[in-house]
């Protein structure tokens, strides 16, 4: 598969019109029985969370039913995340025994600017320890009202990477979903072969951070989740130097693999 060679110093690939993508996401969700809750609004753009429950009474503590949280679009120069959300919602193939929470675009204004940060230059994915940004304060308030999740999957891209890779946080040593995700994604997208990715040891596209995250001065969403909401979390990184369709395929394939396994 040919790399595009477009990204010099930053992401310079395809962009999306988020003012069109967001209504498309919402339409697909509502048409397929999801509920939507707006937890923040800025610049005329809604930050919404979608939910879909296994049972009509919306119980989240049913034996055999797993709670899964998905999020995308916290970096406005990573269009594959919201596009993967759109495709997952349009295709509407979810295991029956899952309760699902999905924040499909956490930084809509960033997409209007094609910037990683929001319109005030804040990297929202460093805001989960001492949040300043109103959208992350609102997101944390919303998260606090939700139950614990059995699995969290966060959709990202990396404009510098040589292939798909992921971070696994699995402090209790539960059945890892990392290798099956990599195996499945390798059918549709190159995997980053490097033994050091983003300065961290990696093996076959898998990074398993082993530092004390509480001591870190800035927390991404994944740190907040593993400390407060879940015991198993994956951050997916699609390689931005490949076509956007390949990156969407990679993210969709990884999510499908993870939710398929967690539901069994
Ligand atoms: Zn990102």
mmCIF file of N, CA and C and ligand atoms in Angstrom, residues 74-75 78 116 125 155-157 237, ligand 1:
data_model
loop_
_atom_site.group_PDB
_atom_site.id
_atom_site.type_symbol
_atom_site.label_atom_id
_atom_site.label_comp_id
_atom_site.label_asym_id
_atom_site.label_seq_id
_atom_site.Cartn_x
_atom_site.Cartn_y
_atom_site.Cartn_z
ATOM 1 N N UNK A 74 -11.366 13.831 19.258
ATOM 2 C CA UNK A 74 -10.894 14.803 20.261
ATOM 3 C C UNK A 74 -9.774 15.662 19.681
ATOM 4 N N UNK A 75 -9.173 15.204 18.585
ATOM 5 C CA UNK A 75 -8.168 15.989 17.854
ATOM 6 C C UNK A 75 -8.735 16.346 16.484
ATOM 7 N N UNK A 78 -7.794 14.813 12.884
ATOM 8 C CA UNK A 78 -7.831 13.357 12.767
ATOM 9 C C UNK A 78 -9.224 12.937 12.273
ATOM 10 N N UNK A 116 -5.284 20.102 15.705
ATOM 11 C CA UNK A 116 -5.343 19.135 16.810
ATOM 12 C C UNK A 116 -6.107 19.743 18.002
ATOM 13 N N UNK A 125 -7.022 16.589 24.698
ATOM 14 C CA UNK A 125 -6.628 15.279 25.209
ATOM 15 C C UNK A 125 -5.452 15.366 26.191
ATOM 16 N N UNK A 155 -10.699 6.428 19.509
ATOM 17 C CA UNK A 155 -10.285 6.424 18.102
ATOM 18 C C UNK A 155 -9.457 7.669 17.774
ATOM 19 N N UNK A 156 -8.235 7.415 17.319
ATOM 20 C CA UNK A 156 -7.315 8.496 16.969
ATOM 21 C C UNK A 156 -6.621 8.195 15.650
ATOM 22 N N UNK A 157 -5.834 9.211 15.209
ATOM 23 C CA UNK A 157 -4.886 9.036 14.120
ATOM 24 C C UNK A 157 -3.552 9.610 14.563
ATOM 25 N N UNK A 237 -4.618 4.130 16.976
ATOM 26 C CA UNK A 237 -3.949 5.177 16.190
ATOM 27 C C UNK A 237 -3.832 4.725 14.736
HETATM 28 ZN ZN1 LIG B 1 -5.286 11.974 18.501
#
